[in-house]
Every structure is written in structure tokens, then in C-alpha cells.
Tab-separated table of C-alpha atoms and ligand atoms in Angstrom:
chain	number	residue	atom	x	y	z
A	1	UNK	CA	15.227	27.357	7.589
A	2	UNK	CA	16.737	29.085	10.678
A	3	UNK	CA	16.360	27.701	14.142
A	4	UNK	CA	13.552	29.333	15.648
A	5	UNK	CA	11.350	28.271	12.169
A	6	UNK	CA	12.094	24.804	12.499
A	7	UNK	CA	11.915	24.741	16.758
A	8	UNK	CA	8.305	26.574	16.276
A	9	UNK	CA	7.281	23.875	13.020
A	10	UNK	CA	8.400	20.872	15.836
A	11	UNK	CA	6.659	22.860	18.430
A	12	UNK	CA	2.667	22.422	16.881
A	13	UNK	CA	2.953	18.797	15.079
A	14	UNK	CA	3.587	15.912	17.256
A	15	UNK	CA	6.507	14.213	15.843
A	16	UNK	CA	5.374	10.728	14.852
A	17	UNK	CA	7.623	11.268	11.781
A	18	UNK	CA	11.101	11.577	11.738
A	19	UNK	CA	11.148	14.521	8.533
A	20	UNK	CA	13.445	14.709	5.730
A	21	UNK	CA	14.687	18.508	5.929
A	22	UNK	CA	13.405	19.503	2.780
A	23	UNK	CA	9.616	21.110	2.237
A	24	UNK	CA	7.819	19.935	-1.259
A	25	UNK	CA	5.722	22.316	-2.737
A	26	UNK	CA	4.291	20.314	-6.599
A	27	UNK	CA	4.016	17.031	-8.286
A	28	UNK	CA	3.550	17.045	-11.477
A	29	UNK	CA	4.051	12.926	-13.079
A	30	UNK	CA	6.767	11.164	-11.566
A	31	UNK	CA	8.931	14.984	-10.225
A	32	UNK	CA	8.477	17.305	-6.948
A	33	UNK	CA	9.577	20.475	-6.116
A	34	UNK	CA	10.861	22.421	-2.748
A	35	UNK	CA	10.322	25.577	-1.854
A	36	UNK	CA	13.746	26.556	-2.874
A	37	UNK	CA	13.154	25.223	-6.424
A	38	UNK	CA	14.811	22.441	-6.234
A	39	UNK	CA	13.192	19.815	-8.680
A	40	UNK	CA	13.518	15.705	-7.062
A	41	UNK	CA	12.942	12.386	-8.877
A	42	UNK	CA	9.970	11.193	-6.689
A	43	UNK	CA	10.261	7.216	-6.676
A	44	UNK	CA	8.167	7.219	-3.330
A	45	UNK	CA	4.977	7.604	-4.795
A	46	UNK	CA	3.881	9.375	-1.551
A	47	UNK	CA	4.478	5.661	-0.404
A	48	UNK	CA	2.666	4.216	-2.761
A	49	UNK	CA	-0.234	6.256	-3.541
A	50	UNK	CA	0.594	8.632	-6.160
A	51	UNK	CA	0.002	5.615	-9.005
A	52	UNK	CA	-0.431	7.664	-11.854
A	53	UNK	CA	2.271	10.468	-10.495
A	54	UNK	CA	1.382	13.733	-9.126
A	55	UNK	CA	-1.455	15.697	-10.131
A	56	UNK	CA	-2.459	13.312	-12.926
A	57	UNK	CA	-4.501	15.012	-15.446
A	58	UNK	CA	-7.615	12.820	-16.049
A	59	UNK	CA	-8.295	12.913	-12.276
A	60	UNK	CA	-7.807	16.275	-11.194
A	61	UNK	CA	-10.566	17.331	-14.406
A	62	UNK	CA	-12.970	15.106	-12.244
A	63	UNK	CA	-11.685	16.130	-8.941
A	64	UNK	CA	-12.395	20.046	-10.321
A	65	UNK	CA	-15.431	19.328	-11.390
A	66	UNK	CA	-16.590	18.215	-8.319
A	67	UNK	CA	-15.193	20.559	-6.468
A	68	UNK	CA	-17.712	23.314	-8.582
A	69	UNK	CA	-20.980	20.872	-7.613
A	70	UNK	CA	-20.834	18.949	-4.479
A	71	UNK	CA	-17.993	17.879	-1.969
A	72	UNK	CA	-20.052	16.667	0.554
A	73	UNK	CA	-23.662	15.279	1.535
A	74	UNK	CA	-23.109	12.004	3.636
A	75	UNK	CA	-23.965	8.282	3.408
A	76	UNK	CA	-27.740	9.109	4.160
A	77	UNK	CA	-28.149	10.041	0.237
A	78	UNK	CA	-27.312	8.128	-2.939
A	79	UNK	CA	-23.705	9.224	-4.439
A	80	UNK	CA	-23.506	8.361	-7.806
A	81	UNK	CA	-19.681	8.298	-7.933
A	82	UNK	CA	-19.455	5.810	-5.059
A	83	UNK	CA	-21.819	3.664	-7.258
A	84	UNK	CA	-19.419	3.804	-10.391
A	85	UNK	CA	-16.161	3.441	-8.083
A	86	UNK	CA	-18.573	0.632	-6.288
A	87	UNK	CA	-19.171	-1.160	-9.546
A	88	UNK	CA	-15.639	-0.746	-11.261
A	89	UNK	CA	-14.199	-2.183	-8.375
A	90	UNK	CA	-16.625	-5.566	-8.592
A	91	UNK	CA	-16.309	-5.219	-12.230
A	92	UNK	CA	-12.453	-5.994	-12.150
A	93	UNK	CA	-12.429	-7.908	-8.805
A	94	UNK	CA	-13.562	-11.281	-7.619
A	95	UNK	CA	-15.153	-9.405	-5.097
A	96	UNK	CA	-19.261	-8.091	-4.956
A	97	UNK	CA	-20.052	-5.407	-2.997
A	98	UNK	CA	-17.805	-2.654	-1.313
A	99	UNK	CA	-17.802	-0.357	1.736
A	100	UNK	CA	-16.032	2.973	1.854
A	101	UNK	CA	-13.641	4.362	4.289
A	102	UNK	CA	-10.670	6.862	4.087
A	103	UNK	CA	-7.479	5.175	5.085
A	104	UNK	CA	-5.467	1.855	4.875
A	105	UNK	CA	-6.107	0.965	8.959
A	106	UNK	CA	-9.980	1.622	8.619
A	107	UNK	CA	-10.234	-0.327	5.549
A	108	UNK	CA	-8.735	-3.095	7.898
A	109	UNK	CA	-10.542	-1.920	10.655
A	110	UNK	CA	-13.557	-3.024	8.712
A	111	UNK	CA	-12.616	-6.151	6.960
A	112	UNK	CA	-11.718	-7.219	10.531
A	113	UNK	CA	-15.306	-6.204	11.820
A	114	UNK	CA	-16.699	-7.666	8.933
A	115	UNK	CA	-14.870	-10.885	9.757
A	116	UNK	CA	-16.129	-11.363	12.870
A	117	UNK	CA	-19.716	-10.430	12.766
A	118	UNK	CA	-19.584	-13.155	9.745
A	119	UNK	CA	-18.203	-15.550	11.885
A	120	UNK	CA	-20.841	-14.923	15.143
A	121	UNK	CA	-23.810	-13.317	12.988
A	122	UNK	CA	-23.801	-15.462	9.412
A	123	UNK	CA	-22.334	-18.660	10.614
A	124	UNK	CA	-23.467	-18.647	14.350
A	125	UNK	CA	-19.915	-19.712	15.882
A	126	UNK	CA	-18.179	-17.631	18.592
A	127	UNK	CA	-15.077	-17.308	16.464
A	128	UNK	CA	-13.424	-14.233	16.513
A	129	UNK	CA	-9.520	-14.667	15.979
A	130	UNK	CA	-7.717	-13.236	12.949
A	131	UNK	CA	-4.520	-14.841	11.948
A	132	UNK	CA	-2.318	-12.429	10.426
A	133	UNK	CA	1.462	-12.392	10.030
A	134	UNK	CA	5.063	-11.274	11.645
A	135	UNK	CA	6.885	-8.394	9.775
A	136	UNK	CA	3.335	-8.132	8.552
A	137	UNK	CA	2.115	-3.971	8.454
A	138	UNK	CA	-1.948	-3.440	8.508
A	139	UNK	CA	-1.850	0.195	10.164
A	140	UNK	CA	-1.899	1.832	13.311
A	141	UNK	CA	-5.501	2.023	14.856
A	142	UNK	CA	-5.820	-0.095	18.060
A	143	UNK	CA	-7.230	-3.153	16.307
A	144	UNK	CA	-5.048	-2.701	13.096
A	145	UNK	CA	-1.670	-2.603	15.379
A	146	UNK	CA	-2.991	-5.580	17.192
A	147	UNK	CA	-3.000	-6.893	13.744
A	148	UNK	CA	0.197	-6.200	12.816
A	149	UNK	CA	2.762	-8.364	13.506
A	150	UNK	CA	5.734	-5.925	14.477
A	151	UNK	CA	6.571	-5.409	18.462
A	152	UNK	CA	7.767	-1.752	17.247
A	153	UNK	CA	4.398	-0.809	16.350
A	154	UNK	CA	2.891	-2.454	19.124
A	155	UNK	CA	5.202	-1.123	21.900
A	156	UNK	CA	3.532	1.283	24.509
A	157	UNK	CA	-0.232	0.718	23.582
A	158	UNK	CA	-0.921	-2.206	25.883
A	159	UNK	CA	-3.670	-3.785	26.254
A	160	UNK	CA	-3.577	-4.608	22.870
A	161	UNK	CA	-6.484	-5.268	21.178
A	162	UNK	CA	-7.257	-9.243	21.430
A	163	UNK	CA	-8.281	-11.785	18.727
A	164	UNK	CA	-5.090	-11.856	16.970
A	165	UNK	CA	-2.239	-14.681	16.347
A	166	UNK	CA	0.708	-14.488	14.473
A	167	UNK	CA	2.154	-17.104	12.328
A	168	UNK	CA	5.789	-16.919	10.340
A	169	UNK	CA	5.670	-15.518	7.106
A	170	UNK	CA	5.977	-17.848	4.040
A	171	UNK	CA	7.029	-21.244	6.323
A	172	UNK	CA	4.934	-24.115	5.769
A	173	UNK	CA	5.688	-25.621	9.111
A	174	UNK	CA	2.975	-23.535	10.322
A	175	UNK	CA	0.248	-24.122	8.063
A	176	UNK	CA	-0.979	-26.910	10.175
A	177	UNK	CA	-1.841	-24.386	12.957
A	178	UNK	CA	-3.684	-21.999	11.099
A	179	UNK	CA	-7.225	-22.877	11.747
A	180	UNK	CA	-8.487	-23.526	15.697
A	181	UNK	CA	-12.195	-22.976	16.940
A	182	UNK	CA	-11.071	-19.699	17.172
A	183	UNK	CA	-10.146	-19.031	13.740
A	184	UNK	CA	-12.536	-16.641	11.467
A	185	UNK	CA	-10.434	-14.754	9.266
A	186	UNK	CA	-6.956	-14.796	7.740
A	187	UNK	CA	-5.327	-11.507	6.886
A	188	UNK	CA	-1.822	-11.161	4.697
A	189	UNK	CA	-0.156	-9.039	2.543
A	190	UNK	CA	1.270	-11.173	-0.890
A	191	UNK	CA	4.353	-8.294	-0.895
A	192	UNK	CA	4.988	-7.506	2.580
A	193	UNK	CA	5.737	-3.564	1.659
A	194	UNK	CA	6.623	-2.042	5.061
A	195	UNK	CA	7.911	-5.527	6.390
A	196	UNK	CA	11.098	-5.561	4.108
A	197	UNK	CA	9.424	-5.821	0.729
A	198	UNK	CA	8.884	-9.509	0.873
A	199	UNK	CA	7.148	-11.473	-1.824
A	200	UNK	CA	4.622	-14.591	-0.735
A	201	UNK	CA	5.161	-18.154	-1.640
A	202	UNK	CA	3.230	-19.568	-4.688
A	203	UNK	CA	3.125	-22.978	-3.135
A	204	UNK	CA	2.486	-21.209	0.453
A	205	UNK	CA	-0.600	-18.754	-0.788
A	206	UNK	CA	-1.876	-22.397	-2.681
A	207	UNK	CA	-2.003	-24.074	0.342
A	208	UNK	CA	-2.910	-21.201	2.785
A	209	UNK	CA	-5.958	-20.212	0.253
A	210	UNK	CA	-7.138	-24.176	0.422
A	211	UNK	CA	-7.335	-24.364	4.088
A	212	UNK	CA	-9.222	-21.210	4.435
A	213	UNK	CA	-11.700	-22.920	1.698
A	214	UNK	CA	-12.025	-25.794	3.818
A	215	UNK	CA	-12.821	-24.010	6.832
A	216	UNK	CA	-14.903	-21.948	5.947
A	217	UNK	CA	-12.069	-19.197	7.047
A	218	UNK	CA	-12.641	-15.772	5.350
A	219	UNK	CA	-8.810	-15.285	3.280
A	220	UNK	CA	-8.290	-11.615	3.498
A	221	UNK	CA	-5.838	-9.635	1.408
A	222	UNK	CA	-4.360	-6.249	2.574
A	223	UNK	CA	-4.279	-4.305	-1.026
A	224	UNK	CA	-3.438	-1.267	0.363
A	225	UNK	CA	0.257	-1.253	-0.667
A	226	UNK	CA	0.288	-3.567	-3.445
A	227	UNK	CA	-3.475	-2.750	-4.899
A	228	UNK	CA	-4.479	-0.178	-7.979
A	229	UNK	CA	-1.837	-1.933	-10.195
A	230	UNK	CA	1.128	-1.336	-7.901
A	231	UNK	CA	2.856	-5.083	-8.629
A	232	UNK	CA	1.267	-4.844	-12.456
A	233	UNK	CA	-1.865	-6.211	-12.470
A	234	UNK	CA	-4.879	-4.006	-10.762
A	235	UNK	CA	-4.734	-6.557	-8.143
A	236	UNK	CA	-1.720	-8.524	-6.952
A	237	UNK	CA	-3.711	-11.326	-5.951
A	238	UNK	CA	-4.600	-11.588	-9.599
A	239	UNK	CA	-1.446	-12.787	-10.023
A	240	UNK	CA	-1.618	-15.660	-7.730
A	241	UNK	CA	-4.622	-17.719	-8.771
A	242	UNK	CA	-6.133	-17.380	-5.772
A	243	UNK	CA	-9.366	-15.445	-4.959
A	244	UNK	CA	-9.911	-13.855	-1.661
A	245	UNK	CA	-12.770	-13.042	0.537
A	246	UNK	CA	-11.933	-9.478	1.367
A	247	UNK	CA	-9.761	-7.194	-0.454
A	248	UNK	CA	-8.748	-3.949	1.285
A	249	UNK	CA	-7.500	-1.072	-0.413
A	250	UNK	CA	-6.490	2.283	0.071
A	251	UNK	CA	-3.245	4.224	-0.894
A	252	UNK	CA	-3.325	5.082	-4.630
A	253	UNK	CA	-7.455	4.356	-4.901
A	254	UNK	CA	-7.804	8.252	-4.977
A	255	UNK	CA	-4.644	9.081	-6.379
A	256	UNK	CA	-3.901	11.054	-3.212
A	257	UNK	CA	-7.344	12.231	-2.426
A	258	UNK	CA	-8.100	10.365	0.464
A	259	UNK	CA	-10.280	7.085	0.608
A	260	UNK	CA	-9.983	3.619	1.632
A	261	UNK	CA	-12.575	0.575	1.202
A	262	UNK	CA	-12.957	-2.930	1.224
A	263	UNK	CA	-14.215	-5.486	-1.550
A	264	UNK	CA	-15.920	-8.642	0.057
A	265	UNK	CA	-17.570	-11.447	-1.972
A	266	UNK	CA	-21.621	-11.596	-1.668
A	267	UNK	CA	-21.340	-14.269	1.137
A	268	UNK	CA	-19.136	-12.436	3.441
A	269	UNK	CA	-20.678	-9.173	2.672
A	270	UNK	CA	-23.764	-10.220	3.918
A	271	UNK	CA	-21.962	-9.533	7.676
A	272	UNK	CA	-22.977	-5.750	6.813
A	273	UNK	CA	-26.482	-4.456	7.486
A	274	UNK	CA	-27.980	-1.530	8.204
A	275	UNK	CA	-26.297	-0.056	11.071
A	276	UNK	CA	-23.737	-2.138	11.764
A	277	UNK	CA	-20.932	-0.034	10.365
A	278	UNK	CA	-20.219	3.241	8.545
A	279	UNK	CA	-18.345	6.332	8.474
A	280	UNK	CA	-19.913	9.996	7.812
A	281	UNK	CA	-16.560	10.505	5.167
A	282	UNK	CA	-16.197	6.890	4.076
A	283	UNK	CA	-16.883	7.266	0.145
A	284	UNK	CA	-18.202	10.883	-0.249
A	285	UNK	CA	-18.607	12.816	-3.679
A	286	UNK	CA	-15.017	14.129	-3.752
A	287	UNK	CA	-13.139	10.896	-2.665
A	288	UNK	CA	-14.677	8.769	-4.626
A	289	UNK	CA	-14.770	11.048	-7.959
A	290	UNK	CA	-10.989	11.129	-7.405
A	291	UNK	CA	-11.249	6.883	-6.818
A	292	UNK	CA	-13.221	6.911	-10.315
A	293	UNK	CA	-11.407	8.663	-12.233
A	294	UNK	CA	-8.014	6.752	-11.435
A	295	UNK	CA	-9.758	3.394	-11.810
A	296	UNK	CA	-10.653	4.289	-14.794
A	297	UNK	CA	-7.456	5.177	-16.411
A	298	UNK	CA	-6.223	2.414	-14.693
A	299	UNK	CA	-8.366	-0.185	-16.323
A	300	UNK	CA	-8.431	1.509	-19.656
A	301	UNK	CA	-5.567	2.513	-20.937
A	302	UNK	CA	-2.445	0.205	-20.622
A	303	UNK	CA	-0.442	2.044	-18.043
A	304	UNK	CA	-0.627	-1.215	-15.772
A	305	UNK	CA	0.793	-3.629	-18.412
A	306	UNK	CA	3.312	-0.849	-19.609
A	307	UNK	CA	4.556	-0.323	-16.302
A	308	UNK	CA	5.086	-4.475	-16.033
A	309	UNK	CA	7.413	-3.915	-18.701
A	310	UNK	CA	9.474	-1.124	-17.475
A	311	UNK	CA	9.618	-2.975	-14.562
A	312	UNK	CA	11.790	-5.437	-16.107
A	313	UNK	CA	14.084	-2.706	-16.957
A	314	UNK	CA	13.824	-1.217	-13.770
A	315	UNK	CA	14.863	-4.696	-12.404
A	316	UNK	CA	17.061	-5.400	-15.325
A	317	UNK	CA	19.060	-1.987	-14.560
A	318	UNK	CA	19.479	-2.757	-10.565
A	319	UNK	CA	20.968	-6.393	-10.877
A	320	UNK	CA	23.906	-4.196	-13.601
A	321	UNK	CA	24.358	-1.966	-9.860
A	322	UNK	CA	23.932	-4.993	-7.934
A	323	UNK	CA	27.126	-6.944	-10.211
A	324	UNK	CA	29.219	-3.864	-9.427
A	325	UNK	CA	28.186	-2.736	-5.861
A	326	UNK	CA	29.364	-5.984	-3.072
A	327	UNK	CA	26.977	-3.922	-0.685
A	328	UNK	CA	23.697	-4.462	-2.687
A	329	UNK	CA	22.492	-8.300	-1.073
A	330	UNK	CA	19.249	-8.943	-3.093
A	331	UNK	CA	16.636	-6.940	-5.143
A	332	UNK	CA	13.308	-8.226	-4.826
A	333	UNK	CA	9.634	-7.499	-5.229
A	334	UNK	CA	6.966	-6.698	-7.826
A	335	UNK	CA	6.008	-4.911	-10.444
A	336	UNK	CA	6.719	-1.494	-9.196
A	337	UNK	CA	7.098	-2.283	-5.923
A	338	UNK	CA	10.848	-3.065	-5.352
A	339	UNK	CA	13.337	-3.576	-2.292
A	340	UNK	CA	17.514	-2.872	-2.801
A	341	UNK	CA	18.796	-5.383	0.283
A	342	UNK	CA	21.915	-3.544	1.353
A	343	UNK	CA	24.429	-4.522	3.968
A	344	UNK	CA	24.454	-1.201	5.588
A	345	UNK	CA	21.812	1.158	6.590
A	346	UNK	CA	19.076	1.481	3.733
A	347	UNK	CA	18.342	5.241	5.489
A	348	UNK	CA	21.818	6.208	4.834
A	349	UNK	CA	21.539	5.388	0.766
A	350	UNK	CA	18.162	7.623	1.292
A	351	UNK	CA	19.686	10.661	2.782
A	352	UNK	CA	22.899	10.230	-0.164
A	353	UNK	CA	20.093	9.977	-2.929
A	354	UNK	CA	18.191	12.926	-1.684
A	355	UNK	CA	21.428	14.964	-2.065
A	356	UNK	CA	21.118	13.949	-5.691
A	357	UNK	CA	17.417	14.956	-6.333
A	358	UNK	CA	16.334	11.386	-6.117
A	359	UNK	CA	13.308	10.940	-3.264
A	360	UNK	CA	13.170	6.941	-2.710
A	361	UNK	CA	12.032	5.050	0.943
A	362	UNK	CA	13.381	2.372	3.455
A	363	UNK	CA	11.270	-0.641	4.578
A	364	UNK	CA	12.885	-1.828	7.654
A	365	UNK	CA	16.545	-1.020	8.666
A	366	UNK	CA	18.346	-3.263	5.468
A	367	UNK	CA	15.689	-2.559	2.643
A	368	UNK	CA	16.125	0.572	0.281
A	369	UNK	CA	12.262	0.616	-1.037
A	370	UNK	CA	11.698	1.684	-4.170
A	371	UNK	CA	8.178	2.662	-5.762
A	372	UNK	CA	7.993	4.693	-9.273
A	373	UNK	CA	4.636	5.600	-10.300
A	374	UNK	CA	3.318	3.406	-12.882
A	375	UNK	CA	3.788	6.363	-15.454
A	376	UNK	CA	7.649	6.686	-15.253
A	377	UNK	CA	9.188	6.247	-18.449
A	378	UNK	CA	12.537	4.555	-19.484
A	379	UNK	CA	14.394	7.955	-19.418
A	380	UNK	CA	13.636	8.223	-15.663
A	381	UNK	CA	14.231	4.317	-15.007
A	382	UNK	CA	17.722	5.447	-16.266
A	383	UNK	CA	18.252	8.705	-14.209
A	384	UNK	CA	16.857	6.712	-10.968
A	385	UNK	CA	19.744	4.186	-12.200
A	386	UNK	CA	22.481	6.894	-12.709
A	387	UNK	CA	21.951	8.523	-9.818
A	388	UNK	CA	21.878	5.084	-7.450
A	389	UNK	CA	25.089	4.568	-9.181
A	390	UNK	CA	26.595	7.346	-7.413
A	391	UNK	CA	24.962	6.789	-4.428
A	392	UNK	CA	26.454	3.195	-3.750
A	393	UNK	CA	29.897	4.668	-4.963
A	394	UNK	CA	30.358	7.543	-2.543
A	395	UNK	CA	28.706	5.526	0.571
A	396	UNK	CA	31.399	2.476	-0.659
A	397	UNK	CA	33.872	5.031	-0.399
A	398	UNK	CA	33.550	6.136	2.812
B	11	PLP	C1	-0.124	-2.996	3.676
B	11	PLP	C2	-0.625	-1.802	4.431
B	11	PLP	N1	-1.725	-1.913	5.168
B	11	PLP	C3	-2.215	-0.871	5.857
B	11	PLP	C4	-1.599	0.354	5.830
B	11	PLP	C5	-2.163	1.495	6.611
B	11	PLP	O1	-2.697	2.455	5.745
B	11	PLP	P1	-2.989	3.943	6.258
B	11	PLP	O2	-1.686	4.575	6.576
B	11	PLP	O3	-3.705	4.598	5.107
B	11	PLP	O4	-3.874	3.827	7.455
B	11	PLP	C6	-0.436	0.518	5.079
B	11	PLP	C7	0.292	1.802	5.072
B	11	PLP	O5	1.460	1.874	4.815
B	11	PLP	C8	0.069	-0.592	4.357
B	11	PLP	O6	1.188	-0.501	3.629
């Protein structure tokens, strides 16, 4: 691209992003192309949303129907696809009813509306803190950034939003000071995704879950990076033997289509009534036909479980890198959601990789992030291997 193109691109979108200098054109499964042609491994997933890969058949034949009857018609009518999404989502949940949004901040937006008005409206107390946690990512509304416990996101939008306190990830030292008269809601990640990739405590979660019990304190889990079978189970709180309030999710629910929602259990859910929140996209025909059709194959076939057990190669095949490579530190995570600790720059072993067709992410400034879709296959775990193999050797020999 010549100078004046990419001056007059810069020129008309604000640049909240920092770009990679390449322009992708299709998906199709786990590859992406430019527009010169040039055909990239994509282990981003569109960060985590492109579960069953790019343009994934079963749910663009949905999507296309849909397209030919209605797109549109707002929350004032019945939608029959937000019913089935609705009632797959209870089905393989702990949770009872839903409500529909369109992103990852307004499906936290909402669980942290529907925490409070549970708090003042169901249980009659003037309790409106959330506790939430540092290195902890829940988006970038107002309220959500409040939420988030990262100064970077926070810095330059004072007055933040109040009703928030952060506690230390994972240290039980704090557990004690989770619940004042304040307290209505706790709100957590279980794999800290933009935070560094960061896995919660067994023991921790036990404890944290009990004292919400207790309390009466809603537990909230922020699905939105590890949800729709992301850490190999639909749910990664599945894993945990715990069972949460609220569930919000977003990300891959539409496979890329965009939707976000929230699963609350009957009691909480109650906090909703007529009026007291909506949204005039939040789970319209086209959304939620895309949502349906990826639950679907989610639930029903065995991508999920397969892509538990390619995960152990995945994992298996970064430790052989790790024994060779002094610079890789750790590799952590879940299911397909993994983190490569280096002792450099993660962004630099992103920039190397892209030079060799392979499209992964960083999360944070140590953490190469890496997230397959759940359809990959062995032959790609083993390019995405060969390729970081070169990668750590030509930034080691610099
Ligand atoms: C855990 C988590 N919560 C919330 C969000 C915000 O989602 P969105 O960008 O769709 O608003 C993200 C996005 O990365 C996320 O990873």
C-alpha cells in the first residue's frame, strides 16, 4: 500500500488499534487470506470468536437462510431463534433464563445491572458493589472499564464509574475481605485471557464460590473469552464444580455474527422485568440464528471433546519448543486457550510469526496468546509448531 492509501485509511478510523500491515480478505476453517493472496495459519480465532473456524458451514446455511426471510423485527415480537438459542443455552447451563445483547462489555453491562437491581429490588439491601479482579479484562464501556481491573484501560476516563473493588487474583489472603455491606455481586474470569492467560485456583474458586453462597453474593462468571467450548467443555466453569449465578458470554456465541447475552439462574433473573432493561439489537433473527446454529454443532457433534485432545498435543508439542528455546518461561492455560511466557517481547514473536503465515496474539507485554479454533486438526497443530520453531530460532539469534 503506498503512502497516501495508508495516510487516507488512518485518516477516517480512529486508531484505537494499533494494525498489523496486512488486509484479510477470507476464512475458510482454521486459514485467512490477504488481498495479495497470501494464505495465514489463523490461531487468533478473531480473538476467540471464530470457534468453529471461519465461515463454518452448518452456520452460514442458517445464517443464509435467514438472510432470504427476516433479519430484523425487534424485541416487541416473539423470535423463535432467540427461543431455541434461549433454551439450548439453559439446556446445557446451570443457568434459567437469558437476555440478549451484542457484545462482551454489554453482556457485562447487564449482569452488572442485573446484580444490583437484585441486590436493592429482590433482596431490599442498598448493596451495590461488584468485586471483580486486577489483571482482570470485562470490556470497555464506562461501567465495564470500571470493572476491569487494569489502570491502562482505565486511564483518561475519570470519573470512573463507582461500585467496584478490586481484590488480587488467585491469593487467599484476600478472601476474608470479599464480602462488606456493600457487596452484591462477584465477577471473575476462571482463565484470565487478556490479563496474561492466567488459570484460577481450584482451592481459590472452592472457597470464593462458598462465600458468595453464604452471602447471598451473586458469583458471576465472565464467559466471554473462555465460553462456547473455548477451554473444552461448553463452559469452563463446568470444569470447576462450581455453579455460578450469571454467566456472560459473547465472542464465539455467533461464530462471528455479532451477539452477546447473559445466563442467570431463576432467582437472580427475577431482577429483570418488564422495562427494566433491553436493547432494540440484543438477540434479533440473524444473531441469534447464527448463535443456534453454532450451539448446536457445538453440543452435538464432538468437536469440544476432540479439541480437548488435540489440546494435549498442542500442549504436548510447545513444552518439546519450550526444552529447546531458554526464552520460552511457562506455557499455560486451557483447552484451546493457551499463553507462551517469553522473556522478551511476546509482540515481537507475533510480528516474526506473521512473516511466516502464522496469525497468533499477545496478552499483556510477556504472553504470546495462542487460540486455534476448536476444528484445527493435528496437521495444523504441527505447522503452528514448525513454524514457532523458527520463530524462537531467528529472534534467539538476533
Ligand atoms: C473476558 C472478556 N470479557 C469481556 C470482553 C469484552 O468483549 P467485547 O469486546 O465483545 O465487548 C472481552 C473481550 O476481549 C473479554 O475477553
Amino acid at each position: 500500500m503506498d503512502k497516501e492509501g495508508s495516510l487516507s485509511k488512518a485518516q477516517v478510523i480512529m486508531p484505537t488499534y494499533n494494525r498489523f500491515p496486512i488486509t484479510l480478505v477470507k476464512g475458510k476453517g482454521s486459514y485467512v487470506w490477504d488481498d495479495q493472496g497470501n494464505k495465514y495459519l489463523d490461531y487468533t480465532s478473531g480473538i476467540a470468536t471464530c470457534n468453529l473456524g471461519h465461515t463454518p458451514e452448518p452456520v452460514k446455511q442458517q445464517v443464509q437462510e435467514q438472510l432470504d426471510s427476516l433479519w430484523h423485527c425487534s424485541n416487541l415480537y416473539h423470535i423463535p431463534s432467540q427461543q431455541q438459542l434461549a433454551e439450548k443455552l439453559v439446556e446445557n447451563s446451570c443457568g434459567d433464563q437469558v437476555f440478549f445483547c451484542n457484545s462482551g462489555a454489554e453482556a457485562n453491562e447487564a449482569a452488572i445491572k442485573l446484580a444490583r437491581r437484585y441486590a436493592q429490588e429482590v433482596k431490599g439491601t442498598n448493596a451495590s458493589e461488584v468485586v471483580t479482579f486486577t489483571n482482570s479484562f470485562h470490556g470497555r464501556t464506562l461501567a465495564t472499564l470500571a470493572a476491569t481491573g487494569q489502570e491502562k484501560i482505565q486511564k483518561g476516563f475519570a470519573p470512573l464509574t463507582p461500585g467496584f473493588r478490586y481484590l488480587p487474583y488467585n491469593d487467599p489472603s484476600v478472601l476474608s475481605t470479599v464480602v462488606s455491606e456493600q457487596t452484591c455481586a462477584v465477577l471473575l474470569e476462571l482463565v484470565q485471557g487478556e490479563g496474561g492467560v492466567i488459570p484460577v485456583d481450584q482451592e481459590w474458586l472452592n472457597q470464593l464460590s462458598e462465600i458468595c453462597k453464604q452471602n447471598d453474593i451473586l458469583l458471576m462468571v465472565d464467559e466471554i473469552q473462555t465460553g462456547m467450548g473455548r477451554t473444552g467443555t461448553l463452559f469452563a466453569y463446568q470444569q470447576y464444580g462450581i455453579e455460578p449465578d450469571v454467566i456472560s458470554l459473547a465472542k464465539g456465541l455467533g461464530s462471528g455474527i455479532p451477539i452477546g447475552a447473559i445466563i442467570a439462574k431463576e432467582e437472580a433473573a427475577k431482577a429483570f422485568t418488564p422495562g427494566s432493561h433491553g436493547s432494540t439489537f440484543g438477540g434479533n433473527p440473524l444473531a441469534t440464528t447464527a448463535g443456534l446454529a453454532t450451539i448446536t454443532e457445538l453440543v452435538e457433534t464432538d468437536v469440544i471433546s476432540e479439541s480437548a485432545i488435540l489440546s494435549d498435543y498442542l500442549v504436548e508439542q510447545m513444552r518439546q519448543l519450550q526444552a529447546n528455546h531458554s526464552s520460552i518461561k511457562d506455557i499455560r492455560g486451557r483447552g484451546m486457550l493457551l499463553g507462551i511466557v517469553v522473556e522478551g517481547n511476546a509482540i515481537d514473536y507475533v510480528h516474526k510469526a506473521r512473516e511466516h503465515n502464522l496469525l497468533i496474539l499477545v496478552a499483556g507485554p510477556q504472553v504470546i496468546r495462542v487460540l486455534p479454533p476448536l476444528t484445527t486438526d493435528r496437521q495444523e497443530v504441527e505447522e503452528f509448531t514448525a513454524i514457532m520453531a523458527k520463530v524462537f530460532e531467528e529472534i534467539e539469534e538476533v
